[in-house]
PDB file of C-alpha atoms and ligand atoms in Angstrom:
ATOM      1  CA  UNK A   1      19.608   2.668 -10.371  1.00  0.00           C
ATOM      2  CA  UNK A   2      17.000   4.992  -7.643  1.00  0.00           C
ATOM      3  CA  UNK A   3      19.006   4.991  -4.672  1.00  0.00           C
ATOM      4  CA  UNK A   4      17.408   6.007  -1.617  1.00  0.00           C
ATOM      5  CA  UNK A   5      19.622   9.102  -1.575  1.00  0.00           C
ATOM      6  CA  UNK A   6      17.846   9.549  -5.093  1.00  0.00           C
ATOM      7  CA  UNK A   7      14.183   9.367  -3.799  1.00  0.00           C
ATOM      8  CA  UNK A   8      14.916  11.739  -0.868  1.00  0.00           C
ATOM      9  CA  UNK A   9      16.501  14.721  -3.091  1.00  0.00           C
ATOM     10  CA  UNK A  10      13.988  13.955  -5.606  1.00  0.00           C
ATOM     11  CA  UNK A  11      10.714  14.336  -3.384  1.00  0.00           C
ATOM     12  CA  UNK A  12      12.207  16.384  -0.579  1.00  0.00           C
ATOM     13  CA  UNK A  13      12.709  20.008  -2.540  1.00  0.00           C
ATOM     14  CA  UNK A  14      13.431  18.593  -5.935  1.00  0.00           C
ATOM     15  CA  UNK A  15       9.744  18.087  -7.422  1.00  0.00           C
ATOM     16  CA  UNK A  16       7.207  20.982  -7.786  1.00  0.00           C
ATOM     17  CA  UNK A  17       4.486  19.062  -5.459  1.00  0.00           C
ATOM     18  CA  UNK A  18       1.578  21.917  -6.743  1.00  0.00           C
ATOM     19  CA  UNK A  19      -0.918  19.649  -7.818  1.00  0.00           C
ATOM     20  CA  UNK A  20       0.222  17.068  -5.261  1.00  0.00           C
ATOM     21  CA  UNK A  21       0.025  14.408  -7.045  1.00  0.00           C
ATOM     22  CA  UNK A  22      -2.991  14.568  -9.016  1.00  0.00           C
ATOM     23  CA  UNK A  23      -0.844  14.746 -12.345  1.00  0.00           C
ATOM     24  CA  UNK A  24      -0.418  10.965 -12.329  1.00  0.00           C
ATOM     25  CA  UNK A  25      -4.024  10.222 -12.167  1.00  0.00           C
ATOM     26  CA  UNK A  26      -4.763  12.164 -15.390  1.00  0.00           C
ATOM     27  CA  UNK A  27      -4.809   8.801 -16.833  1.00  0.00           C
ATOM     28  CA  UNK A  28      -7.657   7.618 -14.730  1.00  0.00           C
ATOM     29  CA  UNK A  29      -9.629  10.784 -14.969  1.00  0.00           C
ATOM     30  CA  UNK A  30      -8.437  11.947 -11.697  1.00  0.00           C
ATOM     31  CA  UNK A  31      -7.556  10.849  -8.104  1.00  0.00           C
ATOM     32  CA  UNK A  32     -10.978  10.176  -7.231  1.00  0.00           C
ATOM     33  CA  UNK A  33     -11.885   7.623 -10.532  1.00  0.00           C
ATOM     34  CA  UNK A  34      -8.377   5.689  -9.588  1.00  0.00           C
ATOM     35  CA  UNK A  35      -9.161   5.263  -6.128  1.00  0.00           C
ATOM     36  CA  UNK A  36     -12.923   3.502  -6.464  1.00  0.00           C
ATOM     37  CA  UNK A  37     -11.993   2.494 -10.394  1.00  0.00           C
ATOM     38  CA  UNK A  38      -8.646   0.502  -9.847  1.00  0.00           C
ATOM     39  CA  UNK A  39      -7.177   0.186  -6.222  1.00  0.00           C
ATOM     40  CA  UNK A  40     -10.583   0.071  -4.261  1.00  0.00           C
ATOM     41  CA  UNK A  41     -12.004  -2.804  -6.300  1.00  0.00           C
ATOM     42  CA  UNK A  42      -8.634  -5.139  -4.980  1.00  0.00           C
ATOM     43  CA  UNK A  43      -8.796  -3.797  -1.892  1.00  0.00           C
ATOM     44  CA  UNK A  44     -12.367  -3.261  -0.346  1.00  0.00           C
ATOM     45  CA  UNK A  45     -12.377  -7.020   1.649  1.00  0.00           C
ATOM     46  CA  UNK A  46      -9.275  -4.736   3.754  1.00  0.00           C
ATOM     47  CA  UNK A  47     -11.742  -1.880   3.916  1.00  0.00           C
ATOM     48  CA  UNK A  48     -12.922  -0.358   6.275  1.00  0.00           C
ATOM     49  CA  UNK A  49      -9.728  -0.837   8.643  1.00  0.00           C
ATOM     50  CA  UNK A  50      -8.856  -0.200  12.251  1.00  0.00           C
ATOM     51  CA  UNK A  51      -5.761   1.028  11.572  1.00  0.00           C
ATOM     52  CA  UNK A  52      -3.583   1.826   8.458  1.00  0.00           C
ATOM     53  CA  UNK A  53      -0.076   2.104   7.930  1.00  0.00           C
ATOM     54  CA  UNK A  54       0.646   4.099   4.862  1.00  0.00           C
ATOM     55  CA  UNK A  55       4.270   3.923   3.352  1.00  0.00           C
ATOM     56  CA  UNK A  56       5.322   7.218   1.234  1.00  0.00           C
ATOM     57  CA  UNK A  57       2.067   8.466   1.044  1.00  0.00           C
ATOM     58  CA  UNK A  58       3.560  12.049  -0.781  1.00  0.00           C
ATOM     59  CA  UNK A  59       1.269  14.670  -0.165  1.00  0.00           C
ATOM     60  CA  UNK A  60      -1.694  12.406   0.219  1.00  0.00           C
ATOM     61  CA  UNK A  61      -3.187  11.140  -2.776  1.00  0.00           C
ATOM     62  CA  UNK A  62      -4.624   8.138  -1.237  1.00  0.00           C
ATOM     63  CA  UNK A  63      -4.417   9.193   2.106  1.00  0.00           C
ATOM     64  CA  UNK A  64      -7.456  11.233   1.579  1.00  0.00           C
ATOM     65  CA  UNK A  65      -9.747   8.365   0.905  1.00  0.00           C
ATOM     66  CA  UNK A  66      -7.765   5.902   3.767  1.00  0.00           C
ATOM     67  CA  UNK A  67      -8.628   8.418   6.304  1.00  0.00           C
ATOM     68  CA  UNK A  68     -12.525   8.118   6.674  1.00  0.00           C
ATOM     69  CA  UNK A  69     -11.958   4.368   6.683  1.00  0.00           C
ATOM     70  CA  UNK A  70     -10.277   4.230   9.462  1.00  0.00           C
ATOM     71  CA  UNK A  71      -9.762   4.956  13.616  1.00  0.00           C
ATOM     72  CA  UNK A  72      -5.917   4.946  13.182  1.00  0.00           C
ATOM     73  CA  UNK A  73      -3.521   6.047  11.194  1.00  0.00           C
ATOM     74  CA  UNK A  74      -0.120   6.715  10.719  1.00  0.00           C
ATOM     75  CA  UNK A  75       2.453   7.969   7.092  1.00  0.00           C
ATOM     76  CA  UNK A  76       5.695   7.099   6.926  1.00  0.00           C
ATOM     77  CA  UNK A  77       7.830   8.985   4.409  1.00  0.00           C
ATOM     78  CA  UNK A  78      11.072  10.119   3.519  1.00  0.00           C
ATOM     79  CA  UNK A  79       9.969  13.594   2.550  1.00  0.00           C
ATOM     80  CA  UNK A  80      10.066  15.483   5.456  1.00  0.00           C
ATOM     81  CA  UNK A  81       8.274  18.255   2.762  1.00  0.00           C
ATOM     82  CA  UNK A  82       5.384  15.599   2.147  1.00  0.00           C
ATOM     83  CA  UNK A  83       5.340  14.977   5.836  1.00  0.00           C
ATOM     84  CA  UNK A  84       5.002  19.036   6.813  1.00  0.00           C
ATOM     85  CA  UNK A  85       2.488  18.676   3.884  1.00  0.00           C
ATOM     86  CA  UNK A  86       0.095  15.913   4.970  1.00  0.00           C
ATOM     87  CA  UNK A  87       0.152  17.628   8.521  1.00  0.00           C
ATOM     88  CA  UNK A  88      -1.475  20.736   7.317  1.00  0.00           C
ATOM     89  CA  UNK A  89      -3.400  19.349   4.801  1.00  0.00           C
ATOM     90  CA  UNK A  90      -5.163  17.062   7.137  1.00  0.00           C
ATOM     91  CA  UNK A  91      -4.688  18.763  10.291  1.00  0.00           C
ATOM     92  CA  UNK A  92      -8.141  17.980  11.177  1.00  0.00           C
ATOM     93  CA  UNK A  93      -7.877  14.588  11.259  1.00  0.00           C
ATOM     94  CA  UNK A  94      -7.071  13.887  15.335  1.00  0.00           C
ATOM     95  CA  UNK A  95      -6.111   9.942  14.712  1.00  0.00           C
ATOM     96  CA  UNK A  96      -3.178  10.965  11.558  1.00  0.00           C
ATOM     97  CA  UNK A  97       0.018  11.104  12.217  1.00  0.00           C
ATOM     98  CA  UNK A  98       2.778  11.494  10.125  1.00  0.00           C
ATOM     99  CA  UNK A  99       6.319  10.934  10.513  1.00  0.00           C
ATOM    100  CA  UNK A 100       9.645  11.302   8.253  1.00  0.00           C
ATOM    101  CA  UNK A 101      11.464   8.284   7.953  1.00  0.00           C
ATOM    102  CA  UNK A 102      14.495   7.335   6.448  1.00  0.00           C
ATOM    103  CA  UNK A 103      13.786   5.248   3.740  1.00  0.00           C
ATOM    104  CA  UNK A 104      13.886   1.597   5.584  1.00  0.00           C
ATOM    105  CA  UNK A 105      13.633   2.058   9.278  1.00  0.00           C
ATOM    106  CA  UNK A 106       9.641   1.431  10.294  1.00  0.00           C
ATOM    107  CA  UNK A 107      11.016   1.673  14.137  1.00  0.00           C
ATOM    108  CA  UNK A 108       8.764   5.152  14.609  1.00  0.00           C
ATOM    109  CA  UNK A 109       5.452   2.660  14.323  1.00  0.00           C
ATOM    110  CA  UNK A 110       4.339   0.398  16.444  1.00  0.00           C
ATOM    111  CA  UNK A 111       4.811  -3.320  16.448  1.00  0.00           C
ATOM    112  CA  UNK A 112       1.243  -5.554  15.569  1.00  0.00           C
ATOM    113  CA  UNK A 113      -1.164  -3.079  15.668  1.00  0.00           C
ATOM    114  CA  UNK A 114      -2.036  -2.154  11.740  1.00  0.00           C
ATOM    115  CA  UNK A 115      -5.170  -4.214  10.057  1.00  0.00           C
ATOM    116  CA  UNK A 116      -3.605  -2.740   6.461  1.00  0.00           C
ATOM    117  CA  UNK A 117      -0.363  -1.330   5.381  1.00  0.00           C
ATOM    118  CA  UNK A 118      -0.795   0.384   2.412  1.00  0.00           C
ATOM    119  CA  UNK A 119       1.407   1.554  -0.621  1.00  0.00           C
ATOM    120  CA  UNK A 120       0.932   2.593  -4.160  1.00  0.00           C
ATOM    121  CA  UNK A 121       2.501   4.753  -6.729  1.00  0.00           C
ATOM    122  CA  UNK A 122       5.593   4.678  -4.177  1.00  0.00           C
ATOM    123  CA  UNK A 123       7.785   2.213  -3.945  1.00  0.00           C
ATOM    124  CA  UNK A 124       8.088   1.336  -7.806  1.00  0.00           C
ATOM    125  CA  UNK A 125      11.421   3.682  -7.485  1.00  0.00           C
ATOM    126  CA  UNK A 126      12.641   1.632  -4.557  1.00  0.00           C
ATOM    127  CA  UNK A 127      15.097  -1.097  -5.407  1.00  0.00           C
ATOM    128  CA  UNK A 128      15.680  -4.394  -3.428  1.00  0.00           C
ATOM    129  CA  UNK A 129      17.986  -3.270  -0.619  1.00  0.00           C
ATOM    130  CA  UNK A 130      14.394  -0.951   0.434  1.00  0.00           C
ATOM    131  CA  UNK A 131      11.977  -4.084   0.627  1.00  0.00           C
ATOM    132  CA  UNK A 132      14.751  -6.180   2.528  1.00  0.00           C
ATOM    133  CA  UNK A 133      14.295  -3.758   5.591  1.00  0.00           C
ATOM    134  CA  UNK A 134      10.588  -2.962   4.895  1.00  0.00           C
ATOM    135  CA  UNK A 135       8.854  -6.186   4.199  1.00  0.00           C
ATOM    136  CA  UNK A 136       9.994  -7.864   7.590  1.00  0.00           C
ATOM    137  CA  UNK A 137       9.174  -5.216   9.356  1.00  0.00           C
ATOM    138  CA  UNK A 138       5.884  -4.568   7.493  1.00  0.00           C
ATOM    139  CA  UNK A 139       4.996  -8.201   8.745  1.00  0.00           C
ATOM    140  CA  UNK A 140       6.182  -7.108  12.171  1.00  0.00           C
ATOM    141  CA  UNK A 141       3.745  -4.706  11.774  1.00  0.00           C
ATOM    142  CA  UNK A 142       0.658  -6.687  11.062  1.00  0.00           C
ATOM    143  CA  UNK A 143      -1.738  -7.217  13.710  1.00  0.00           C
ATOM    144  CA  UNK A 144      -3.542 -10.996  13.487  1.00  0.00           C
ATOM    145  CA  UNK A 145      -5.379 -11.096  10.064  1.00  0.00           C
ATOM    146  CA  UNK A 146      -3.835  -7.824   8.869  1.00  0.00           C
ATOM    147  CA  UNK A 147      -2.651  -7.453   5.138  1.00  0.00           C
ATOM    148  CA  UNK A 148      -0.441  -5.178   3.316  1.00  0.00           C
ATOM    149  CA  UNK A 149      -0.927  -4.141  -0.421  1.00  0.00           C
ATOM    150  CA  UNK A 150       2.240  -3.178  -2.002  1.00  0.00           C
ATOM    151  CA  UNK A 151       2.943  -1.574  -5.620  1.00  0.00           C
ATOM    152  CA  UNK A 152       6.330  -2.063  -6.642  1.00  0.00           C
ATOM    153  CA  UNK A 153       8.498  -2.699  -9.427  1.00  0.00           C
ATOM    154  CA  UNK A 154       8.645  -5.912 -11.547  1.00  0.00           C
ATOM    155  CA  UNK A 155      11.515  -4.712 -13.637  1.00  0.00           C
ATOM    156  CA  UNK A 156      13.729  -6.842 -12.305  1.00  0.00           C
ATOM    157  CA  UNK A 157      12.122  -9.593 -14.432  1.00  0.00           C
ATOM    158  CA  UNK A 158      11.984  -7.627 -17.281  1.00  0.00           C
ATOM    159  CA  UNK A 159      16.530  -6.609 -17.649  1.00  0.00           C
ATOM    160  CA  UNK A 160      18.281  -3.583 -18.095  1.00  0.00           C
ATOM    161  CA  UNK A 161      16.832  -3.315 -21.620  1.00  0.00           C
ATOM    162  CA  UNK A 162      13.553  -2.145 -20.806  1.00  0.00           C
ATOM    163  CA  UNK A 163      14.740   0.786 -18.288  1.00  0.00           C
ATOM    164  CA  UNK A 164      14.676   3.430 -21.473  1.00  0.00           C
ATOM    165  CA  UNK A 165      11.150   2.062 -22.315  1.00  0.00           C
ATOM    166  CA  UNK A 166       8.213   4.564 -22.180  1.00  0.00           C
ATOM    167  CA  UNK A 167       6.658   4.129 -18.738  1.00  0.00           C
ATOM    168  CA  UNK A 168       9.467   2.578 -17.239  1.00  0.00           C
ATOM    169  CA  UNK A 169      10.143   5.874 -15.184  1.00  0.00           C
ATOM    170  CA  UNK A 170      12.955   5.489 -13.418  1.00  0.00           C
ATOM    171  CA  UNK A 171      11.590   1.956 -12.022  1.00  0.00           C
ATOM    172  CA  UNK A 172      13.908  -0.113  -9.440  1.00  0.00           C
ATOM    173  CA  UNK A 173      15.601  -2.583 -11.758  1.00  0.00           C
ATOM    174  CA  UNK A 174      16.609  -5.090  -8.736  1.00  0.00           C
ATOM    175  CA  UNK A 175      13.014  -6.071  -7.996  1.00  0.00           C
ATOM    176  CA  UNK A 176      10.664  -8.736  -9.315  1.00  0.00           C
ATOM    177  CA  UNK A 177       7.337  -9.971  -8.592  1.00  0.00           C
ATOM    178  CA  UNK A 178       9.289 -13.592  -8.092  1.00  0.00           C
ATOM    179  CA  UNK A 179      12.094 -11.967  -5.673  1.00  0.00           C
ATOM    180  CA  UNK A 180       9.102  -9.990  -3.550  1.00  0.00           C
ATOM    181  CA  UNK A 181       7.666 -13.099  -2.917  1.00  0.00           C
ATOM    182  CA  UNK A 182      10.915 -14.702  -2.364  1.00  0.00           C
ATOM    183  CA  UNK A 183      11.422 -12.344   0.588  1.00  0.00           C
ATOM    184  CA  UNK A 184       8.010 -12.129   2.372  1.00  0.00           C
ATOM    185  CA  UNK A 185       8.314 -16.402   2.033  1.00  0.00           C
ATOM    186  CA  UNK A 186      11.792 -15.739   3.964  1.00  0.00           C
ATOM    187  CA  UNK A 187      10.379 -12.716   6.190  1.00  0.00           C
ATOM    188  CA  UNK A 188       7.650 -15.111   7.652  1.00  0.00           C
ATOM    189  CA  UNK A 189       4.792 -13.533   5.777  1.00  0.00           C
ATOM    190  CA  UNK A 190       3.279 -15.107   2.769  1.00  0.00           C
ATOM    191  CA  UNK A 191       1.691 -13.561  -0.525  1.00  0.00           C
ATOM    192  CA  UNK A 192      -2.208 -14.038  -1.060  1.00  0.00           C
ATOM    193  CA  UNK A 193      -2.121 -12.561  -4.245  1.00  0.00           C
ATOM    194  CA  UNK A 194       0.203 -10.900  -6.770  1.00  0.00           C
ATOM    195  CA  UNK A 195      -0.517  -8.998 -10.323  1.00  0.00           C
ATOM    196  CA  UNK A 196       1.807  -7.945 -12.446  1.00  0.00           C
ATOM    197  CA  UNK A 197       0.418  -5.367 -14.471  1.00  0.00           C
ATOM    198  CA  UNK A 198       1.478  -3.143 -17.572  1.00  0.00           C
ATOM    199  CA  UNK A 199       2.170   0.659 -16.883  1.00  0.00           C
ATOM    200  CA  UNK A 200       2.471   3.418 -19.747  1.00  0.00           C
ATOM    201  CA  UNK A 201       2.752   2.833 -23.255  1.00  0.00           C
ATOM    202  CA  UNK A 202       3.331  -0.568 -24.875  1.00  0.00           C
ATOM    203  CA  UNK A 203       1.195  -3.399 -22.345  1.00  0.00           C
ATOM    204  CA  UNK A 204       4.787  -3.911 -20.533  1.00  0.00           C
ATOM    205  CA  UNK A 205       4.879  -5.301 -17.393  1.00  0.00           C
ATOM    206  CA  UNK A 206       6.816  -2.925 -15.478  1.00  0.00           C
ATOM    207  CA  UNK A 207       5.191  -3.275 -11.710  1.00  0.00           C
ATOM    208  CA  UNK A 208       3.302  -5.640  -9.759  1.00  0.00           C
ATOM    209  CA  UNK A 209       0.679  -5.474  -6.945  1.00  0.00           C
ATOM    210  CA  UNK A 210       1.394  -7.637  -3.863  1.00  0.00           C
ATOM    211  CA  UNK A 211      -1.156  -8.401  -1.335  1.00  0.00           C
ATOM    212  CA  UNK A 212       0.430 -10.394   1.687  1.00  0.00           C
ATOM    213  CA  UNK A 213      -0.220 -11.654   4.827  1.00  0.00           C
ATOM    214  CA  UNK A 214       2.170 -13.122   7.970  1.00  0.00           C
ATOM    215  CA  UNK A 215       2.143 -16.144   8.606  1.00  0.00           C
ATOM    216  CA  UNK A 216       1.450 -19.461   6.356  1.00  0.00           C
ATOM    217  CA  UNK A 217      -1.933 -20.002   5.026  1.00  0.00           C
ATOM    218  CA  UNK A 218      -4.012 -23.107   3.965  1.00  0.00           C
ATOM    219  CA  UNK A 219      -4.405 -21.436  -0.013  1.00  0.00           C
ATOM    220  CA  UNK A 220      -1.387 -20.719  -2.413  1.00  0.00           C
ATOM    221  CA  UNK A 221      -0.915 -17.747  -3.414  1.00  0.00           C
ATOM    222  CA  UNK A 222      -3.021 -16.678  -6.823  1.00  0.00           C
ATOM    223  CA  UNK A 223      -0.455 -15.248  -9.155  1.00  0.00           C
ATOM    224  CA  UNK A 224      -2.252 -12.811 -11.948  1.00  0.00           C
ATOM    225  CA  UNK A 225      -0.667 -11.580 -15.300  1.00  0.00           C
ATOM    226  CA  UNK A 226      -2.774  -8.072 -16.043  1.00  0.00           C
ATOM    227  CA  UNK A 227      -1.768  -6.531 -19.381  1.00  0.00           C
ATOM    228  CA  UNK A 228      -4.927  -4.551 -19.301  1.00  0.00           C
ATOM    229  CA  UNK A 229      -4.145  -2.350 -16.146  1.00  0.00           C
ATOM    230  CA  UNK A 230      -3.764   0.614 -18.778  1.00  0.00           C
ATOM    231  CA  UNK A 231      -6.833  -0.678 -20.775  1.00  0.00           C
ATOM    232  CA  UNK A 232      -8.471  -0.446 -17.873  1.00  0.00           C
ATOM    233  CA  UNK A 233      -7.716   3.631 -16.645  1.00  0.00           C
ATOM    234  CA  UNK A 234      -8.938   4.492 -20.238  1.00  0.00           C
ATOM    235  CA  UNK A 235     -12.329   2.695 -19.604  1.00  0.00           C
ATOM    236  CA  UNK A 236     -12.368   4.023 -15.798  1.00  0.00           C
ATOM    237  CA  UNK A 237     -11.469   7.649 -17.556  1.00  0.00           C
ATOM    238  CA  UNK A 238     -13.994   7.122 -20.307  1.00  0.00           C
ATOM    239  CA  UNK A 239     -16.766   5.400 -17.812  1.00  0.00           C
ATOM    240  CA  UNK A 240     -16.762   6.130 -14.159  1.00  0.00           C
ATOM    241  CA  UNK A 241     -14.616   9.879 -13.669  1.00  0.00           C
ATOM    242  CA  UNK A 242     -17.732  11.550 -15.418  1.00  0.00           C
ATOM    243  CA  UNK A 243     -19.452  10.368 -12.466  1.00  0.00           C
ATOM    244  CA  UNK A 244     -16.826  12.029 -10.006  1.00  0.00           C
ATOM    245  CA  UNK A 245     -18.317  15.238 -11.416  1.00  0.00           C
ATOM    246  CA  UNK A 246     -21.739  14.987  -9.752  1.00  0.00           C
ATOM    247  CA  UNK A 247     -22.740  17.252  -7.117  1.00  0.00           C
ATOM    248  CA  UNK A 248     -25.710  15.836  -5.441  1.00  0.00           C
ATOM    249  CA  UNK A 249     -26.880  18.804  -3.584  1.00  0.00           C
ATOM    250  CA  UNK A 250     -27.664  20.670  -6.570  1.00  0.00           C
TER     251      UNK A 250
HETATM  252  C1  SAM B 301       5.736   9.424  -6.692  1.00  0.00           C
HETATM  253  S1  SAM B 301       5.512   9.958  -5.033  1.00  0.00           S
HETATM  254  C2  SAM B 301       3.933   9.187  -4.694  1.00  0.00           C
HETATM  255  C3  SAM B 301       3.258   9.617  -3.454  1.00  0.00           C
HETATM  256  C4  SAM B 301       1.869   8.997  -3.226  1.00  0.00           C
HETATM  257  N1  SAM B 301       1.967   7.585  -2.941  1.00  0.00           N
HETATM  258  C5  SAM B 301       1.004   9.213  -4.440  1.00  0.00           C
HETATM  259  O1  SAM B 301       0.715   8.220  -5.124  1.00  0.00           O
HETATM  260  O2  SAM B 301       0.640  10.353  -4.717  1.00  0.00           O
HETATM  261  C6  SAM B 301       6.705   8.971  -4.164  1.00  0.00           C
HETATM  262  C7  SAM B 301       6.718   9.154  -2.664  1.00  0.00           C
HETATM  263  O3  SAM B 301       7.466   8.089  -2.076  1.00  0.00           O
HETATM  264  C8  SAM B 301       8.300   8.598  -1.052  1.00  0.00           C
HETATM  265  N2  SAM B 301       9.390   7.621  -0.869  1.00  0.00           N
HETATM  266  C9  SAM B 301      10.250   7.189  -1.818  1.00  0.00           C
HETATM  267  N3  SAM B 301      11.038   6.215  -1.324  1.00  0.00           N
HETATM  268  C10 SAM B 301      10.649   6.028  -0.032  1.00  0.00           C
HETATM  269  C11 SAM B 301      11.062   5.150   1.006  1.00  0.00           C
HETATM  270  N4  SAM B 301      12.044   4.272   0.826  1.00  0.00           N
HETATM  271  N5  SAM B 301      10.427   5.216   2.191  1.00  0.00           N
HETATM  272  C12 SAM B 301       9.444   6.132   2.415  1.00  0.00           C
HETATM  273  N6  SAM B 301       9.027   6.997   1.466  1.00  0.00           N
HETATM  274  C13 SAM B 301       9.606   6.931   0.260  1.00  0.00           C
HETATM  275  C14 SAM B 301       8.682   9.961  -1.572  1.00  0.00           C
HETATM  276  O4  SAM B 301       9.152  10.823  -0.575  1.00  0.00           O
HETATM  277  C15 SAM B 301       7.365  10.439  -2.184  1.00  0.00           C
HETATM  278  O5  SAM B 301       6.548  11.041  -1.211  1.00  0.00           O
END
């Protein structure tokens, strides 16, 4: 089990941060072909944004392309190394701010005022006790019509016997697409759309994408089972990073 003590020794002075975070996109073909290949794509009706709330964002994989799109913006992470990091490496961008956190408390960030809260690659290492304190406040958060889009663990659904599996990556085992839902339903919020989807090796559904809103809403929430998430960074890889290579002022 990832503890929260776990995540902070891990990504505060425990992990070599040089290519900050590109190494996980190899799979994609890079940062760039993961961004408009696979998480744009889900998430362009929130885009562009007044405001975004980022949670964890490391040393700003996403945060790079979340910046132009919007006026406001604020990262919350544990790391006070990723924090110092996003500070210098976007020190010229007058509405970022970023603040260390620690691990559950969103109290540093103000209260309805975010159009998007935003997390990916993040939280799959944070178990249950993390999204009791986060998704209530995350809904706190939300201004009128806001949305968050949360990547997280579905291992929880999956047992103990998959947490040696290729991919599984140290994955929270306490959380489940189901008990995510569960919670924002019992936060006040409710979930527009979840997709579990496979990660690594094998087309196993380790994690799940959860788009939710506060409030209740006329539509239930669509519930989609995506086994081809990893088919899918091959084709983005094979198909659309080429394109990431084009320099059109030569
Ligand atoms: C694998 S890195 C990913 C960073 C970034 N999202 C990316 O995709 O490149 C995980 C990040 O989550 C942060 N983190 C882990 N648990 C957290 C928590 N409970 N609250 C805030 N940040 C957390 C870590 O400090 C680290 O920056």
């Amino acid at each position: 089990m990832q503890d929260t003590n776990w995540n902070r020794q891990l990504w505060d002075g425990g992990y070599d941060w040089a290519a900050e975070g590109e190494e996980w996109s190899v799979g994609w073909g890079g940062s760039e072909p993961q961004w408009f290949g696979a998480i744009y794509p889900r998430l362009h009706r929130a885009l562009p944004a007044s405001s975004i709330l980022e949670i964890a964002p490391g040393m700003g994989r996403w945060t790079k392309f979340l910046l132009p799109l919007c006026r406001n913006y604020v990262g919350v992470d544990i790391s006070l190394e990723c924090v110092h990091g996003c500070q210098k490496k976007f020190a010229d961008a007058h509405h970022a701010r970023f603040v260390q956190n620690d691990g559950y408390s969103l109290s540093e960030v103000e209260d309805h005022a975010f159009d998007l809260v935003f997390s990916f690659d993040s939280l799959v290492h944070a178990e249950f006790d993390v999204f009791k304190n986060y998704i209530p406040q995350i809904i706190q958060k939300l201004n009128k019509g806001g949305i968050a889009f949360l990547h997280h663990s579905n291992m929880g659904a999956l047992g103990t016997a998959f947490a040696n599996t290729a991919g599984a990556d140290a994955r929270a085992i306490s959380v489940s697409r189901q008990n995510i839902e569960d919670l924002v339903v019992e936060s006040g919020g409710r979930v527009i759309i979840q997709e579990v989807i496979d990660w690594g090796p094998g087309k196993i559904p380790l994690d799940c994408l959860t788009m939710l809103a506060k409030g209740s809403g006329t539509t239930g929430p669509v519930h989609l089972y995506n086994l081809r998430f990893m088919e899918e960074s091959q084709i983005i890889k094979q198909f659309q990073a080429p394109y990431s290579g084009i320099d059109r002022l030569s």
